[in-house]
Amino acid sequence: MAKTAINEAVLNKFVILGLIRKHFCNTMPTFMCQQAFKYSQFGVKTMEEKKATHIIICRAIAFISLFMLIHPSDGFAQENKRGYMVGYTVENGDTIYQIKIRDTYLFNWSDEKRKGKQWREFSRLVYNFRKTYPYALMAKEKVALADSTLASRKFTASARDKFIKNFEKQLFAEFEKPLRKMTISQGALLLKLIDREIGQSSFQIIKEYKGGVNAFFWQGIAKLFGSDLKKPYDRFGDDKVTEELVQMYHNGTFEYLYYSIF
């Protein structure tokens, strides 16, 4: 019985440590678990000792389970906490959580509104705008970069022409494929949006960078497709609806509009 008492004390020490190591932070030295395994394998011989060992292990598991119930945050300190912090108020003993929810916009189009030429033109404009406006914003960034480079460096005439040619090559390499996939109406809308973002008509941009001859050449090409490079963006007139889409794009409501149609 003395030997059983010794085994019980030893197992009580090492089995609990081993189980804590297994169920908690995995920082317990490995040799302790190895010792516990050793004692459980070679230190128990008789039926009484096996019974005592079984009781000790059950006690250890019960102890750890109780510990986990009392200190759940300690037991799983390494787990990633999910969710997020929210504010709350207590009114008359009731806890009221305060959560800020992002605005959601609903567009209700009746079947009657979804008919006729005006609806087709509007829905086509919304679709084309989503395709083209990101490229207008990119063009704004690229032109601003080119302008700042030309303004900050004292280029000779030949060096300036070389810079513009290299810049043009970069633009073609980056945008040629997606732009070639655009329809004529999308291309015309893109020119308007570039005018809006840069503050210059496409004709003025070509004339400034490539010269008057090139500008008149491309103006002639645009005329063949029913477009006009010289025509400025008119946010209060012909391009009023397009301007509304631009405002919706920047205030975050355009996607709600788009998916209410398509």
PDB file of C-alpha atoms in Angstrom:
ATOM      1  CA  MET A   1       0.000   0.000   0.000  1.00  0.00           C
ATOM      2  CA  ALA A   2       2.971   2.329   0.643  1.00  0.00           C
ATOM      3  CA  LYS A   3       4.126   1.728  -2.913  1.00  0.00           C
ATOM      4  CA  THR A   4       0.619   2.566  -4.141  1.00  0.00           C
ATOM      5  CA  ALA A   5       0.654   5.801  -2.161  1.00  0.00           C
ATOM      6  CA  ILE A   6       4.024   6.744  -3.700  1.00  0.00           C
ATOM      7  CA  ASN A   7       2.758   5.986  -7.198  1.00  0.00           C
ATOM      8  CA  GLU A   8      -0.369   8.026  -6.489  1.00  0.00           C
ATOM      9  CA  ALA A   9       1.674  11.051  -5.441  1.00  0.00           C
ATOM     10  CA  VAL A  10       3.987  10.779  -8.437  1.00  0.00           C
ATOM     11  CA  LEU A  11       1.147  10.315 -10.895  1.00  0.00           C
ATOM     12  CA  ASN A  12      -0.813  13.133  -9.307  1.00  0.00           C
ATOM     13  CA  LYS A  13       2.096  15.437 -10.092  1.00  0.00           C
ATOM     14  CA  PHE A  14       3.048  14.354 -13.588  1.00  0.00           C
ATOM     15  CA  VAL A  15      -0.312  13.332 -15.041  1.00  0.00           C
ATOM     16  CA  ILE A  16      -1.862  16.682 -14.155  1.00  0.00           C
ATOM     17  CA  LEU A  17       1.125  18.513 -15.641  1.00  0.00           C
ATOM     18  CA  GLY A  18       0.899  16.413 -18.772  1.00  0.00           C
ATOM     19  CA  LEU A  19      -2.817  17.039 -19.183  1.00  0.00           C
ATOM     20  CA  ILE A  20      -2.388  20.758 -18.575  1.00  0.00           C
ATOM     21  CA  ARG A  21       0.318  20.800 -21.219  1.00  0.00           C
ATOM     22  CA  LYS A  22      -1.969  18.984 -23.655  1.00  0.00           C
ATOM     23  CA  HIS A  23      -5.081  21.092 -23.090  1.00  0.00           C
ATOM     24  CA  PHE A  24      -3.596  24.542 -22.589  1.00  0.00           C
ATOM     25  CA  CYS A  25      -0.671  26.560 -23.954  1.00  0.00           C
ATOM     26  CA  ASN A  26       1.698  23.732 -24.936  1.00  0.00           C
ATOM     27  CA  THR A  27       4.538  25.408 -23.055  1.00  0.00           C
ATOM     28  CA  MET A  28       5.107  22.666 -20.473  1.00  0.00           C
ATOM     29  CA  PRO A  29       8.493  20.927 -20.864  1.00  0.00           C
ATOM     30  CA  THR A  30       8.227  17.680 -22.814  1.00  0.00           C
ATOM     31  CA  PHE A  31      10.214  15.637 -20.290  1.00  0.00           C
ATOM     32  CA  MET A  32       7.439  16.027 -17.712  1.00  0.00           C
ATOM     33  CA  CYS A  33       4.944  14.365 -20.017  1.00  0.00           C
ATOM     34  CA  GLN A  34       7.500  11.686 -20.822  1.00  0.00           C
ATOM     35  CA  GLN A  35       7.944  11.045 -17.111  1.00  0.00           C
ATOM     36  CA  ALA A  36       4.197  10.843 -16.613  1.00  0.00           C
ATOM     37  CA  PHE A  37       3.962   8.316 -19.422  1.00  0.00           C
ATOM     38  CA  LYS A  38       6.879   6.372 -17.937  1.00  0.00           C
ATOM     39  CA  TYR A  39       5.304   6.199 -14.504  1.00  0.00           C
ATOM     40  CA  SER A  40       1.944   5.213 -15.920  1.00  0.00           C
ATOM     41  CA  GLN A  41       3.543   2.380 -17.912  1.00  0.00           C
ATOM     42  CA  PHE A  42       6.171   0.992 -15.548  1.00  0.00           C
ATOM     43  CA  GLY A  43       5.185   2.181 -12.072  1.00  0.00           C
ATOM     44  CA  VAL A  44       1.833   0.393 -12.015  1.00  0.00           C
ATOM     45  CA  LYS A  45       1.830  -3.350 -11.678  1.00  0.00           C
ATOM     46  CA  THR A  46      -0.945  -4.663  -9.417  1.00  0.00           C
ATOM     47  CA  MET A  47      -4.707  -4.334  -9.853  1.00  0.00           C
ATOM     48  CA  GLU A  48      -4.874  -2.040  -6.827  1.00  0.00           C
ATOM     49  CA  GLU A  49      -2.225   0.214  -8.346  1.00  0.00           C
ATOM     50  CA  LYS A  50      -4.062   0.279 -11.685  1.00  0.00           C
ATOM     51  CA  LYS A  51      -7.279   1.175  -9.888  1.00  0.00           C
ATOM     52  CA  ALA A  52      -5.527   3.946  -7.970  1.00  0.00           C
ATOM     53  CA  THR A  53      -3.980   5.229 -11.201  1.00  0.00           C
ATOM     54  CA  HIS A  54      -7.375   5.297 -12.884  1.00  0.00           C
ATOM     55  CA  ILE A  55      -8.845   7.291  -9.986  1.00  0.00           C
ATOM     56  CA  ILE A  56      -5.974   9.799 -10.129  1.00  0.00           C
ATOM     57  CA  ILE A  57      -6.359  10.349 -13.872  1.00  0.00           C
ATOM     58  CA  CYS A  58     -10.101  10.893 -13.434  1.00  0.00           C
ATOM     59  CA  ARG A  59      -9.384  13.399 -10.677  1.00  0.00           C
ATOM     60  CA  ALA A  60      -6.880  15.184 -12.908  1.00  0.00           C
ATOM     61  CA  ILE A  61      -9.350  15.432 -15.784  1.00  0.00           C
ATOM     62  CA  ALA A  62     -12.067  16.655 -13.420  1.00  0.00           C
ATOM     63  CA  PHE A  63      -9.664  19.239 -11.992  1.00  0.00           C
ATOM     64  CA  ILE A  64      -8.733  20.547 -15.446  1.00  0.00           C
ATOM     65  CA  SER A  65     -12.370  20.632 -16.578  1.00  0.00           C
ATOM     66  CA  LEU A  66     -13.301  22.639 -13.485  1.00  0.00           C
ATOM     67  CA  PHE A  67     -10.352  24.967 -14.072  1.00  0.00           C
ATOM     68  CA  MET A  68     -11.476  25.552 -17.653  1.00  0.00           C
ATOM     69  CA  LEU A  69     -15.012  26.403 -16.532  1.00  0.00           C
ATOM     70  CA  ILE A  70     -13.793  28.877 -13.911  1.00  0.00           C
ATOM     71  CA  HIS A  71     -11.087  30.463 -16.101  1.00  0.00           C
ATOM     72  CA  PRO A  72     -12.138  29.965 -19.727  1.00  0.00           C
ATOM     73  CA  SER A  73     -10.151  32.964 -20.977  1.00  0.00           C
ATOM     74  CA  ASP A  74      -6.978  31.674 -19.268  1.00  0.00           C
ATOM     75  CA  GLY A  75      -7.426  28.170 -20.596  1.00  0.00           C
ATOM     76  CA  PHE A  76      -7.665  29.320 -24.203  1.00  0.00           C
ATOM     77  CA  ALA A  77      -5.547  32.462 -24.084  1.00  0.00           C
ATOM     78  CA  GLN A  78      -3.914  31.661 -27.386  1.00  0.00           C
ATOM     79  CA  GLU A  79      -7.157  31.359 -29.366  1.00  0.00           C
ATOM     80  CA  ASN A  80      -7.962  34.264 -31.681  1.00  0.00           C
ATOM     81  CA  LYS A  81     -10.967  36.158 -30.392  1.00  0.00           C
ATOM     82  CA  ARG A  82     -13.583  36.595 -33.094  1.00  0.00           C
ATOM     83  CA  GLY A  83     -15.893  39.539 -33.548  1.00  0.00           C
ATOM     84  CA  TYR A  84     -15.355  43.181 -32.638  1.00  0.00           C
ATOM     85  CA  MET A  85     -15.866  45.577 -29.754  1.00  0.00           C
ATOM     86  CA  VAL A  86     -19.165  47.450 -29.542  1.00  0.00           C
ATOM     87  CA  GLY A  87     -20.438  50.149 -27.252  1.00  0.00           C
ATOM     88  CA  TYR A  88     -23.430  49.776 -24.968  1.00  0.00           C
ATOM     89  CA  THR A  89     -25.632  51.634 -22.512  1.00  0.00           C
ATOM     90  CA  VAL A  90     -27.617  50.373 -19.540  1.00  0.00           C
ATOM     91  CA  GLU A  91     -31.160  51.658 -19.203  1.00  0.00           C
ATOM     92  CA  ASN A  92     -33.399  50.475 -16.373  1.00  0.00           C
ATOM     93  CA  GLY A  93     -31.178  47.457 -15.862  1.00  0.00           C
ATOM     94  CA  ASP A  94     -31.252  46.450 -19.540  1.00  0.00           C
ATOM     95  CA  THR A  95     -28.077  46.424 -21.630  1.00  0.00           C
ATOM     96  CA  ILE A  96     -28.557  48.082 -25.013  1.00  0.00           C
ATOM     97  CA  TYR A  97     -25.776  47.509 -27.519  1.00  0.00           C
ATOM     98  CA  GLN A  98     -24.836  50.347 -29.855  1.00  0.00           C
ATOM     99  CA  ILE A  99     -23.684  49.235 -33.305  1.00  0.00           C
ATOM    100  CA  LYS A 100     -23.145  51.569 -36.250  1.00  0.00           C
ATOM    101  CA  ILE A 101     -24.563  50.056 -39.430  1.00  0.00           C
ATOM    102  CA  ARG A 102     -23.510  51.332 -42.839  1.00  0.00           C
ATOM    103  CA  ASP A 103     -26.263  52.962 -44.871  1.00  0.00           C
ATOM    104  CA  THR A 104     -27.924  50.791 -47.489  1.00  0.00           C
ATOM    105  CA  TYR A 105     -29.606  52.274 -50.530  1.00  0.00           C
ATOM    106  CA  LEU A 106     -32.524  50.642 -52.301  1.00  0.00           C
ATOM    107  CA  PHE A 107     -33.609  51.513 -55.823  1.00  0.00           C
ATOM    108  CA  ASN A 108     -37.048  50.282 -56.788  1.00  0.00           C
ATOM    109  CA  TRP A 109     -37.657  50.169 -60.524  1.00  0.00           C
ATOM    110  CA  SER A 110     -41.194  49.284 -61.511  1.00  0.00           C
ATOM    111  CA  ASP A 111     -41.865  47.229 -64.616  1.00  0.00           C
ATOM    112  CA  GLU A 112     -43.339  50.321 -66.201  1.00  0.00           C
ATOM    113  CA  LYS A 113     -40.128  52.276 -65.699  1.00  0.00           C
ATOM    114  CA  ARG A 114     -38.080  49.480 -67.216  1.00  0.00           C
ATOM    115  CA  LYS A 115     -39.582  50.082 -70.636  1.00  0.00           C
ATOM    116  CA  GLY A 116     -38.959  52.484 -73.456  1.00  0.00           C
ATOM    117  CA  LYS A 117     -36.027  54.236 -75.081  1.00  0.00           C
ATOM    118  CA  GLN A 118     -35.265  56.454 -72.093  1.00  0.00           C
ATOM    119  CA  TRP A 119     -34.785  53.448 -69.797  1.00  0.00           C
ATOM    120  CA  ARG A 120     -32.572  51.658 -72.314  1.00  0.00           C
ATOM    121  CA  GLU A 121     -30.375  54.734 -72.675  1.00  0.00           C
ATOM    122  CA  PHE A 122     -30.122  55.181 -68.916  1.00  0.00           C
ATOM    123  CA  SER A 123     -29.291  51.531 -68.183  1.00  0.00           C
ATOM    124  CA  ARG A 124     -26.703  51.522 -70.996  1.00  0.00           C
ATOM    125  CA  LEU A 125     -25.124  54.669 -69.553  1.00  0.00           C
ATOM    126  CA  VAL A 126     -24.918  53.086 -66.090  1.00  0.00           C
ATOM    127  CA  TYR A 127     -23.318  49.961 -67.555  1.00  0.00           C
ATOM    128  CA  ASN A 128     -20.828  51.909 -69.688  1.00  0.00           C
ATOM    129  CA  PHE A 129     -19.973  54.245 -66.816  1.00  0.00           C
ATOM    130  CA  ARG A 130     -18.955  51.340 -64.611  1.00  0.00           C
ATOM    131  CA  LYS A 131     -16.700  50.086 -67.403  1.00  0.00           C
ATOM    132  CA  THR A 132     -15.022  53.394 -68.200  1.00  0.00           C
ATOM    133  CA  TYR A 133     -14.834  55.659 -65.151  1.00  0.00           C
ATOM    134  CA  PRO A 134     -11.999  53.753 -63.418  1.00  0.00           C
ATOM    135  CA  TYR A 135      -9.873  54.338 -66.536  1.00  0.00           C
ATOM    136  CA  ALA A 136     -10.674  58.056 -66.451  1.00  0.00           C
ATOM    137  CA  LEU A 137      -9.382  58.180 -62.875  1.00  0.00           C
ATOM    138  CA  MET A 138      -6.231  56.317 -63.926  1.00  0.00           C
ATOM    139  CA  ALA A 139      -5.745  58.755 -66.814  1.00  0.00           C
ATOM    140  CA  LYS A 140      -5.991  61.631 -64.346  1.00  0.00           C
ATOM    141  CA  GLU A 141      -3.177  60.132 -62.268  1.00  0.00           C
ATOM    142  CA  LYS A 142      -0.995  59.444 -65.314  1.00  0.00           C
ATOM    143  CA  VAL A 143      -1.400  62.941 -66.769  1.00  0.00           C
ATOM    144  CA  ALA A 144      -0.693  64.520 -63.376  1.00  0.00           C
ATOM    145  CA  LEU A 145       2.492  62.433 -63.156  1.00  0.00           C
ATOM    146  CA  ALA A 146       3.591  63.454 -66.661  1.00  0.00           C
ATOM    147  CA  ASP A 147       2.832  67.123 -66.002  1.00  0.00           C
ATOM    148  CA  SER A 148       4.764  67.157 -62.722  1.00  0.00           C
ATOM    149  CA  THR A 149       7.759  65.461 -64.364  1.00  0.00           C
ATOM    150  CA  LEU A 150       7.792  67.912 -67.284  1.00  0.00           C
ATOM    151  CA  ALA A 151       7.445  70.849 -64.896  1.00  0.00           C
ATOM    152  CA  SER A 152      10.174  69.730 -62.469  1.00  0.00           C
ATOM    153  CA  ARG A 153      12.810  68.867 -65.062  1.00  0.00           C
ATOM    154  CA  LYS A 154      14.312  71.229 -67.574  1.00  0.00           C
ATOM    155  CA  PHE A 155      13.927  69.122 -70.703  1.00  0.00           C
ATOM    156  CA  THR A 156      15.339  70.124 -74.024  1.00  0.00           C
ATOM    157  CA  ALA A 157      12.919  69.845 -76.938  1.00  0.00           C
ATOM    158  CA  SER A 158      14.347  66.478 -78.007  1.00  0.00           C
ATOM    159  CA  ALA A 159      14.428  65.157 -74.425  1.00  0.00           C
ATOM    160  CA  ARG A 160      10.817  66.250 -73.938  1.00  0.00           C
ATOM    161  CA  ASP A 161       9.726  64.427 -77.096  1.00  0.00           C
ATOM    162  CA  LYS A 162      11.602  61.312 -75.965  1.00  0.00           C
ATOM    163  CA  PHE A 163       9.949  61.422 -72.538  1.00  0.00           C
ATOM    164  CA  ILE A 164       6.483  61.766 -74.087  1.00  0.00           C
ATOM    165  CA  LYS A 165       7.113  58.868 -76.493  1.00  0.00           C
ATOM    166  CA  ASN A 166       8.265  56.600 -73.645  1.00  0.00           C
ATOM    167  CA  PHE A 167       5.289  57.687 -71.567  1.00  0.00           C
ATOM    168  CA  GLU A 168       2.988  56.909 -74.482  1.00  0.00           C
ATOM    169  CA  LYS A 169       4.505  53.424 -74.804  1.00  0.00           C
ATOM    170  CA  GLN A 170       3.894  52.763 -71.117  1.00  0.00           C
ATOM    171  CA  LEU A 171       0.265  53.833 -71.460  1.00  0.00           C
ATOM    172  CA  PHE A 172      -0.279  51.586 -74.472  1.00  0.00           C
ATOM    173  CA  ALA A 173       1.342  48.617 -72.724  1.00  0.00           C
ATOM    174  CA  GLU A 174      -0.900  49.089 -69.687  1.00  0.00           C
ATOM    175  CA  PHE A 175      -4.225  50.064 -71.249  1.00  0.00           C
ATOM    176  CA  GLU A 176      -4.272  48.914 -74.874  1.00  0.00           C
ATOM    177  CA  LYS A 177      -5.911  45.515 -74.283  1.00  0.00           C
ATOM    178  CA  PRO A 178      -8.811  46.670 -72.074  1.00  0.00           C
ATOM    179  CA  LEU A 179      -9.438  49.769 -74.197  1.00  0.00           C
ATOM    180  CA  ARG A 180      -9.620  47.748 -77.410  1.00  0.00           C
ATOM    181  CA  LYS A 181     -12.454  45.734 -75.861  1.00  0.00           C
ATOM    182  CA  MET A 182     -14.571  48.840 -75.349  1.00  0.00           C
ATOM    183  CA  THR A 183     -17.467  49.665 -77.640  1.00  0.00           C
ATOM    184  CA  ILE A 184     -17.721  52.950 -79.562  1.00  0.00           C
ATOM    185  CA  SER A 185     -20.209  54.349 -77.033  1.00  0.00           C
ATOM    186  CA  GLN A 186     -17.927  53.364 -74.155  1.00  0.00           C
ATOM    187  CA  GLY A 187     -14.974  55.052 -75.857  1.00  0.00           C
ATOM    188  CA  ALA A 188     -16.975  58.252 -76.368  1.00  0.00           C
ATOM    189  CA  LEU A 189     -18.024  58.231 -72.699  1.00  0.00           C
ATOM    190  CA  LEU A 190     -14.431  57.651 -71.604  1.00  0.00           C
ATOM    191  CA  LEU A 191     -13.304  60.758 -73.531  1.00  0.00           C
ATOM    192  CA  LYS A 192     -15.961  62.810 -71.730  1.00  0.00           C
ATOM    193  CA  LEU A 193     -14.936  61.473 -68.344  1.00  0.00           C
ATOM    194  CA  ILE A 194     -11.245  62.131 -69.034  1.00  0.00           C
ATOM    195  CA  ASP A 195     -12.220  65.699 -69.945  1.00  0.00           C
ATOM    196  CA  ARG A 196     -14.032  65.997 -66.614  1.00  0.00           C
ATOM    197  CA  GLU A 197     -11.181  64.607 -64.519  1.00  0.00           C
ATOM    198  CA  ILE A 198      -8.313  66.414 -66.231  1.00  0.00           C
ATOM    199  CA  GLY A 199     -10.105  69.664 -67.001  1.00  0.00           C
ATOM    200  CA  GLN A 200      -9.114  69.608 -70.658  1.00  0.00           C
ATOM    201  CA  SER A 201     -10.812  68.237 -73.720  1.00  0.00           C
ATOM    202  CA  SER A 202      -9.182  65.300 -75.460  1.00  0.00           C
ATOM    203  CA  PHE A 203      -8.333  67.621 -78.367  1.00  0.00           C
ATOM    204  CA  GLN A 204      -6.424  69.971 -76.032  1.00  0.00           C
ATOM    205  CA  ILE A 205      -4.530  67.078 -74.436  1.00  0.00           C
ATOM    206  CA  ILE A 206      -3.435  65.655 -77.799  1.00  0.00           C
ATOM    207  CA  LYS A 207      -2.474  69.106 -79.060  1.00  0.00           C
ATOM    208  CA  GLU A 208      -0.395  69.821 -75.955  1.00  0.00           C
ATOM    209  CA  TYR A 209       1.509  66.550 -75.970  1.00  0.00           C
ATOM    210  CA  LYS A 210       1.555  65.530 -79.624  1.00  0.00           C
ATOM    211  CA  GLY A 211       1.103  68.803 -81.492  1.00  0.00           C
ATOM    212  CA  GLY A 212      -1.658  70.418 -83.509  1.00  0.00           C
ATOM    213  CA  VAL A 213      -1.345  68.133 -86.543  1.00  0.00           C
ATOM    214  CA  ASN A 214      -1.951  65.014 -84.445  1.00  0.00           C
ATOM    215  CA  ALA A 215      -4.827  66.681 -82.643  1.00  0.00           C
ATOM    216  CA  PHE A 216      -6.628  67.526 -85.885  1.00  0.00           C
ATOM    217  CA  PHE A 217      -5.963  64.026 -87.219  1.00  0.00           C
ATOM    218  CA  TRP A 218      -7.575  62.331 -84.222  1.00  0.00           C
ATOM    219  CA  GLN A 219     -10.392  64.844 -84.248  1.00  0.00           C
ATOM    220  CA  GLY A 220     -11.167  63.714 -87.792  1.00  0.00           C
ATOM    221  CA  ILE A 221     -11.150  60.061 -86.714  1.00  0.00           C
ATOM    222  CA  ALA A 222     -13.477  60.843 -83.801  1.00  0.00           C
ATOM    223  CA  LYS A 223     -15.896  62.619 -86.132  1.00  0.00           C
ATOM    224  CA  LEU A 224     -16.196  59.463 -88.216  1.00  0.00           C
ATOM    225  CA  PHE A 225     -17.523  57.654 -85.129  1.00  0.00           C
ATOM    226  CA  GLY A 226     -19.926  60.408 -84.154  1.00  0.00           C
ATOM    227  CA  SER A 227     -17.744  61.888 -81.424  1.00  0.00           C
ATOM    228  CA  ASP A 228     -16.119  65.284 -80.953  1.00  0.00           C
ATOM    229  CA  LEU A 229     -12.774  65.648 -79.173  1.00  0.00           C
ATOM    230  CA  LYS A 230     -13.241  69.403 -78.883  1.00  0.00           C
ATOM    231  CA  LYS A 231     -16.599  69.235 -77.130  1.00  0.00           C
ATOM    232  CA  PRO A 232     -16.128  70.000 -73.409  1.00  0.00           C
ATOM    233  CA  TYR A 233     -17.759  68.081 -70.586  1.00  0.00           C
ATOM    234  CA  ASP A 234     -21.031  69.786 -69.640  1.00  0.00           C
ATOM    235  CA  ARG A 235     -22.065  68.731 -66.137  1.00  0.00           C
ATOM    236  CA  PHE A 236     -25.098  71.020 -66.107  1.00  0.00           C
ATOM    237  CA  GLY A 237     -26.304  70.234 -69.620  1.00  0.00           C
ATOM    238  CA  ASP A 238     -25.818  67.208 -71.866  1.00  0.00           C
ATOM    239  CA  ASP A 239     -23.733  65.350 -69.270  1.00  0.00           C
ATOM    240  CA  LYS A 240     -25.952  66.040 -66.262  1.00  0.00           C
ATOM    241  CA  VAL A 241     -26.932  62.387 -65.752  1.00  0.00           C
ATOM    242  CA  THR A 242     -23.304  61.296 -66.131  1.00  0.00           C
ATOM    243  CA  GLU A 243     -22.322  63.839 -63.472  1.00  0.00           C
ATOM    244  CA  GLU A 244     -24.917  62.356 -61.118  1.00  0.00           C
ATOM    245  CA  LEU A 245     -23.303  58.937 -61.633  1.00  0.00           C
ATOM    246  CA  VAL A 246     -19.891  60.440 -60.842  1.00  0.00           C
ATOM    247  CA  GLN A 247     -21.221  61.842 -57.559  1.00  0.00           C
ATOM    248  CA  MET A 248     -22.803  58.505 -56.699  1.00  0.00           C
ATOM    249  CA  TYR A 249     -19.520  56.740 -57.455  1.00  0.00           C
ATOM    250  CA  HIS A 250     -17.650  58.906 -54.956  1.00  0.00           C
ATOM    251  CA  ASN A 251     -20.259  58.764 -52.190  1.00  0.00           C
ATOM    252  CA  GLY A 252     -20.491  54.969 -52.409  1.00  0.00           C
ATOM    253  CA  THR A 253     -24.033  54.596 -53.759  1.00  0.00           C
ATOM    254  CA  PHE A 254     -23.273  53.790 -57.399  1.00  0.00           C
ATOM    255  CA  GLU A 255     -22.836  50.038 -56.817  1.00  0.00           C
ATOM    256  CA  TYR A 256     -26.299  49.870 -55.234  1.00  0.00           C
ATOM    257  CA  LEU A 257     -27.711  51.563 -58.320  1.00  0.00           C
ATOM    258  CA  TYR A 258     -25.815  49.268 -60.681  1.00  0.00           C
ATOM    259  CA  TYR A 259     -26.942  46.043 -59.030  1.00  0.00           C
ATOM    260  CA  SER A 260     -30.525  47.268 -58.838  1.00  0.00           C
ATOM    261  CA  ILE A 261     -30.499  47.309 -62.649  1.00  0.00           C
ATOM    262  CA  PHE A 262     -28.248  44.401 -63.633  1.00  0.00           C
TER     263      PHE A 262
END
